[in-house]
mmCIF file of N, CA and C in Angstrom:
data_model
loop_
_atom_site.group_PDB
_atom_site.id
_atom_site.type_symbol
_atom_site.label_atom_id
_atom_site.label_comp_id
_atom_site.label_asym_id
_atom_site.label_seq_id
_atom_site.Cartn_x
_atom_site.Cartn_y
_atom_site.Cartn_z
ATOM 1 N N ASP A 1 181.848 77.872 172.443
ATOM 2 C CA ASP A 1 181.064 77.838 173.619
ATOM 3 C C ASP A 1 180.119 79.176 173.745
ATOM 4 N N TYR A 2 178.768 79.168 174.289
ATOM 5 C CA TYR A 2 178.327 80.300 174.360
ATOM 6 C C TYR A 2 176.995 80.279 175.368
ATOM 7 N N ILE A 3 176.490 81.166 175.725
ATOM 8 C CA ILE A 3 175.299 81.234 176.494
ATOM 9 C C ILE A 3 174.246 81.907 176.004
ATOM 10 N N LEU A 4 173.219 81.282 176.038
ATOM 11 C CA LEU A 4 171.840 81.867 175.602
ATOM 12 C C LEU A 4 171.095 82.383 176.762
ATOM 13 N N MET A 5 170.801 83.549 176.626
ATOM 14 C CA MET A 5 170.405 84.704 177.534
ATOM 15 C C MET A 5 169.137 85.414 176.924
ATOM 16 N N SER A 6 168.222 85.590 177.761
ATOM 17 C CA SER A 6 166.801 86.340 177.308
ATOM 18 C C SER A 6 166.463 87.484 178.323
ATOM 19 N N ASN A 7 166.166 88.607 177.723
ATOM 20 C CA ASN A 7 165.649 89.498 178.565
ATOM 21 C C ASN A 7 164.445 90.139 177.766
ATOM 22 N N ASN A 8 163.730 91.257 178.678
ATOM 23 C CA ASN A 8 162.471 91.827 177.969
ATOM 24 C C ASN A 8 162.758 92.969 176.905
ATOM 25 N N VAL A 9 163.926 93.454 176.805
ATOM 26 C CA VAL A 9 164.352 94.613 176.140
ATOM 27 C C VAL A 9 164.921 93.948 174.760
ATOM 28 N N ARG A 10 165.868 93.061 174.992
ATOM 29 C CA ARG A 10 166.787 92.603 173.710
ATOM 30 C C ARG A 10 166.451 91.368 172.966
ATOM 31 N N GLY A 11 165.142 90.523 173.936
ATOM 32 C CA GLY A 11 165.151 89.106 173.603
ATOM 33 C C GLY A 11 165.924 88.255 173.933
ATOM 34 N N VAL A 12 166.043 87.030 172.966
ATOM 35 C CA VAL A 12 167.199 86.047 173.528
ATOM 36 C C VAL A 12 168.614 86.685 172.492
ATOM 37 N N MET A 13 169.520 86.599 173.343
ATOM 38 C CA MET A 13 171.062 86.867 172.937
ATOM 39 C C MET A 13 172.057 85.480 173.007
ATOM 40 N N LYS A 14 172.766 85.548 171.935
ATOM 41 C CA LYS A 14 174.082 84.402 171.971
ATOM 42 C C LYS A 14 174.999 85.400 172.289
ATOM 43 N N VAL A 15 175.598 84.843 173.547
ATOM 44 C CA VAL A 15 176.905 85.509 173.808
ATOM 45 C C VAL A 15 178.194 84.457 173.814
ATOM 46 N N PRO A 16 179.039 84.673 173.182
ATOM 47 C CA PRO A 16 180.104 84.089 172.984
ATOM 48 C C PRO A 16 181.105 84.064 174.447
ATOM 49 N N THR A 17 181.549 82.714 175.172
ATOM 50 C CA THR A 17 182.062 82.857 176.321
ATOM 51 C C THR A 17 183.496 83.133 176.185
ATOM 52 N N GLN A 18 184.177 83.061 175.095
ATOM 53 C CA GLN A 18 185.598 83.277 174.793
ATOM 54 C C GLN A 18 186.334 84.637 174.983
ATOM 55 N N PRO A 19 185.616 85.776 174.853
ATOM 56 C CA PRO A 19 186.138 86.866 175.437
ATOM 57 C C PRO A 19 185.815 87.469 176.856
ATOM 58 N N PHE A 20 185.296 86.250 177.695
ATOM 59 C CA PHE A 20 184.992 86.939 178.935
ATOM 60 C C PHE A 20 186.525 87.126 179.708
ATOM 61 N N GLY A 21 187.565 86.540 180.005
ATOM 62 C CA GLY A 21 188.353 86.699 180.205
ATOM 63 C C GLY A 21 189.278 87.975 179.996
ATOM 64 N N LYS A 22 188.921 88.580 178.966
ATOM 65 C CA LYS A 22 189.925 89.878 178.605
ATOM 66 C C LYS A 22 188.768 90.903 178.246
ATOM 67 N N ALA A 23 187.554 90.810 178.587
ATOM 68 C CA ALA A 23 186.658 92.078 178.625
ATOM 69 C C ALA A 23 186.767 92.881 179.569
ATOM 70 N N ASP A 24 186.557 94.300 179.077
ATOM 71 C CA ASP A 24 186.753 95.347 180.099
ATOM 72 C C ASP A 24 185.339 95.227 181.391
ATOM 73 N N GLY A 25 185.710 95.603 182.244
ATOM 74 C CA GLY A 25 184.517 95.737 182.838
ATOM 75 C C GLY A 25 183.716 97.047 182.595
ATOM 76 N N ILE A 26 182.298 96.968 182.862
ATOM 77 C CA ILE A 26 181.581 98.151 182.712
ATOM 78 C C ILE A 26 181.080 98.445 184.241
ATOM 79 N N ASN A 27 181.743 99.984 184.517
ATOM 80 C CA ASN A 27 181.618 100.432 185.605
ATOM 81 C C ASN A 27 180.627 101.804 185.723
ATOM 82 N N LYS A 28 179.767 102.142 184.879
ATOM 83 C CA LYS A 28 178.970 102.913 185.061
ATOM 84 C C LYS A 28 177.631 102.770 183.983
ATOM 85 N N GLN A 29 176.864 103.509 184.221
ATOM 86 C CA GLN A 29 175.623 103.119 183.174
ATOM 87 C C GLN A 29 175.800 103.782 181.823
ATOM 88 N N ILE A 30 175.514 102.911 180.881
ATOM 89 C CA ILE A 30 175.396 103.234 179.554
ATOM 90 C C ILE A 30 173.898 103.442 178.652
ATOM 91 N N ALA A 31 173.871 104.064 177.723
ATOM 92 C CA ALA A 31 172.852 104.405 177.049
ATOM 93 C C ALA A 31 172.227 103.191 176.008
ATOM 94 N N ASP A 32 173.351 102.034 175.477
ATOM 95 C CA ASP A 32 172.828 101.291 174.576
ATOM 96 C C ASP A 32 173.650 99.693 175.019
ATOM 97 N N THR A 33 174.469 99.360 174.324
ATOM 98 C CA THR A 33 175.366 98.218 175.014
ATOM 99 C C THR A 33 176.789 98.216 175.182
ATOM 100 N N ALA A 34 177.483 97.712 175.933
ATOM 101 C CA ALA A 34 178.807 97.609 176.255
ATOM 102 C C ALA A 34 179.297 96.224 176.437
ATOM 103 N N GLY A 35 180.352 96.242 176.341
ATOM 104 C CA GLY A 35 181.304 94.614 176.979
ATOM 105 C C GLY A 35 181.256 93.615 175.900
ATOM 106 N N VAL A 36 181.017 92.548 176.309
ATOM 107 C CA VAL A 36 181.111 91.348 175.422
ATOM 108 C C VAL A 36 180.018 91.696 174.519
ATOM 109 N N PRO A 37 180.572 91.432 172.949
ATOM 110 C CA PRO A 37 179.635 91.374 172.024
ATOM 111 C C PRO A 37 178.427 90.270 171.840
ATOM 112 N N PHE A 38 177.365 90.337 171.293
ATOM 113 C CA PHE A 38 176.410 89.598 171.620
ATOM 114 C C PHE A 38 175.628 89.398 170.262
ATOM 115 N N GLU A 39 174.693 88.221 169.760
ATOM 116 C CA GLU A 39 174.279 88.000 168.743
ATOM 117 C C GLU A 39 172.723 88.115 169.009
ATOM 118 N N SER A 40 171.660 88.676 168.460
ATOM 119 C CA SER A 40 170.115 88.490 168.491
ATOM 120 C C SER A 40 169.871 87.526 167.911
ATOM 121 N N VAL A 41 169.053 86.691 168.575
ATOM 122 C CA VAL A 41 168.466 85.560 168.040
ATOM 123 C C VAL A 41 166.845 85.807 167.553
ATOM 124 N N ALA A 42 166.649 85.927 166.296
ATOM 125 C CA ALA A 42 165.596 86.733 165.728
ATOM 126 C C ALA A 42 164.613 85.476 165.758
ATOM 127 N N SER A 43 164.788 84.177 165.813
ATOM 128 C CA SER A 43 163.934 83.371 165.759
ATOM 129 C C SER A 43 163.090 82.890 166.994
ATOM 130 N N MET A 44 163.826 83.358 168.032
ATOM 131 C CA MET A 44 163.121 82.887 169.343
ATOM 132 C C MET A 44 162.691 84.435 169.894
ATOM 133 N N LYS A 45 161.445 84.776 169.472
ATOM 134 C CA LYS A 45 160.647 85.981 169.785
ATOM 135 C C LYS A 45 159.627 85.670 170.996
ATOM 136 N N GLY A 46 159.164 86.738 171.994
ATOM 137 C CA GLY A 46 158.525 86.478 173.151
ATOM 138 C C GLY A 46 158.964 85.333 174.166
ATOM 139 N N VAL A 47 160.130 85.080 174.276
ATOM 140 C CA VAL A 47 160.758 84.250 175.331
ATOM 141 C C VAL A 47 161.042 84.487 176.490
ATOM 142 N N GLN A 48 160.142 84.121 177.598
ATOM 143 C CA GLN A 48 159.887 84.660 178.981
ATOM 144 C C GLN A 48 161.186 83.885 179.582
ATOM 145 N N GLN A 49 161.310 82.412 179.354
ATOM 146 C CA GLN A 49 162.320 81.763 179.988
ATOM 147 C C GLN A 49 162.807 80.457 179.086
ATOM 148 N N LEU A 50 164.059 80.210 179.162
ATOM 149 C CA LEU A 50 164.446 79.206 178.494
ATOM 150 C C LEU A 50 165.648 78.324 179.266
ATOM 151 N N ASP A 51 165.543 76.783 178.794
ATOM 152 C CA ASP A 51 166.514 76.002 179.231
ATOM 153 C C ASP A 51 167.158 75.159 178.628
ATOM 154 N N LEU A 52 168.078 74.235 178.628
ATOM 155 C CA LEU A 52 168.794 73.182 177.784
ATOM 156 C C LEU A 52 167.813 71.925 177.963
ATOM 157 N N LEU A 53 167.387 71.281 176.517
ATOM 158 C CA LEU A 53 166.850 70.191 176.769
ATOM 159 C C LEU A 53 167.629 69.234 176.384
ATOM 160 N N ASP A 54 168.598 69.281 175.440
ATOM 161 C CA ASP A 54 169.428 68.488 175.175
ATOM 162 C C ASP A 54 170.795 68.896 174.231
ATOM 163 N N SER A 55 171.830 68.400 173.743
ATOM 164 C CA SER A 55 172.689 68.872 173.175
ATOM 165 C C SER A 55 172.438 69.701 172.067
ATOM 166 N N THR A 56 171.334 69.654 171.563
ATOM 167 C CA THR A 56 170.954 70.509 170.277
ATOM 168 C C THR A 56 169.676 71.141 170.277
ATOM 169 N N HIS A 57 168.908 71.220 171.339
ATOM 170 C CA HIS A 57 167.441 71.704 171.748
ATOM 171 C C HIS A 57 167.497 72.630 172.778
ATOM 172 N N ALA A 58 166.733 73.366 172.896
ATOM 173 C CA ALA A 58 165.941 74.311 174.087
ATOM 174 C C ALA A 58 164.805 74.257 174.341
ATOM 175 N N MET A 59 164.345 74.250 175.836
ATOM 176 C CA MET A 59 162.720 74.280 176.049
ATOM 177 C C MET A 59 162.396 75.713 176.197
ATOM 178 N N LEU A 60 161.635 76.323 175.839
ATOM 179 C CA LEU A 60 161.340 77.714 175.922
ATOM 180 C C LEU A 60 160.027 77.988 176.111
ATOM 181 N N LEU A 61 159.758 78.938 177.204
ATOM 182 C CA LEU A 61 158.328 79.518 177.652
ATOM 183 C C LEU A 61 158.286 80.708 176.840
ATOM 184 N N VAL A 62 157.333 80.386 175.859
ATOM 185 C CA VAL A 62 156.735 81.726 175.106
ATOM 186 C C VAL A 62 155.330 82.651 175.247
ATOM 187 N N GLN A 63 155.659 83.904 175.822
ATOM 188 C CA GLN A 63 154.204 84.447 175.462
ATOM 189 C C GLN A 63 153.584 84.417 174.236
ATOM 190 N N THR A 64 152.022 84.333 174.233
ATOM 191 C CA THR A 64 151.697 84.577 173.257
ATOM 192 C C THR A 64 150.947 85.404 172.915
ATOM 193 N N ALA A 65 150.359 86.185 171.604
ATOM 194 C CA ALA A 65 150.073 87.585 171.375
ATOM 195 C C ALA A 65 148.864 87.820 172.113
ATOM 196 N N ALA A 66 148.123 86.732 172.966
ATOM 197 C CA ALA A 66 146.910 86.774 173.495
ATOM 198 C C ALA A 66 147.147 86.733 175.050
ATOM 199 N N GLY A 67 148.562 86.604 175.248
ATOM 200 C CA GLY A 67 148.876 87.022 176.903
ATOM 201 C C GLY A 67 149.040 85.679 177.448
ATOM 202 N N GLY A 68 148.991 84.252 176.700
ATOM 203 C CA GLY A 68 148.697 83.247 177.330
ATOM 204 C C GLY A 68 150.590 82.804 176.875
ATOM 205 N N LEU A 69 151.056 81.468 177.723
ATOM 206 C CA LEU A 69 152.273 80.829 177.540
ATOM 207 C C LEU A 69 152.096 79.649 176.715
ATOM 208 N N ASP A 70 153.151 79.546 175.936
ATOM 209 C CA ASP A 70 153.168 78.027 175.326
ATOM 210 C C ASP A 70 154.883 77.502 175.674
ATOM 211 N N LEU A 71 154.444 76.159 176.087
ATOM 212 C CA LEU A 71 156.033 75.635 176.114
ATOM 213 C C LEU A 71 156.348 74.922 174.601
ATOM 214 N N LYS A 72 157.539 75.318 174.425
ATOM 215 C CA LYS A 72 158.063 74.775 173.024
ATOM 216 C C LYS A 72 159.538 74.414 172.920
ATOM 217 N N ALA A 73 159.744 73.194 172.190
ATOM 218 C CA ALA A 73 161.329 73.064 172.179
ATOM 219 C C ALA A 73 161.820 73.775 170.800
ATOM 220 N N ALA A 74 162.825 74.112 170.819
ATOM 221 C CA ALA A 74 163.522 74.625 169.651
ATOM 222 C C ALA A 74 164.569 74.108 169.379
ATOM 223 N N ASP A 75 165.509 74.359 168.214
ATOM 224 C CA ASP A 75 167.001 74.087 167.845
ATOM 225 C C ASP A 75 167.573 75.178 168.315
ATOM 226 N N LEU A 76 168.611 74.453 168.869
ATOM 227 C CA LEU A 76 169.639 75.741 169.456
ATOM 228 C C LEU A 76 170.136 76.440 168.357
ATOM 229 N N PRO A 77 170.597 77.521 168.518
ATOM 230 C CA PRO A 77 171.148 78.615 167.343
ATOM 231 C C PRO A 77 172.682 78.018 167.177
#
């Protein structure tokens, strides 16, 4: 099991849920990353919002180079 998460710094990240129960807390500001490891999903660029469409696809709201938004369906990683 995993969570897909998007932010404006690292793009879409695939975060496995298995290590959640034994991960150390993050109690101070850090310069790079810490905590549960994640995988960057290079095929999902410019994603502003995402949601599960079905068991194998996600719906993505993607910002275009011109600044507009496209609604796309994509395979889950």
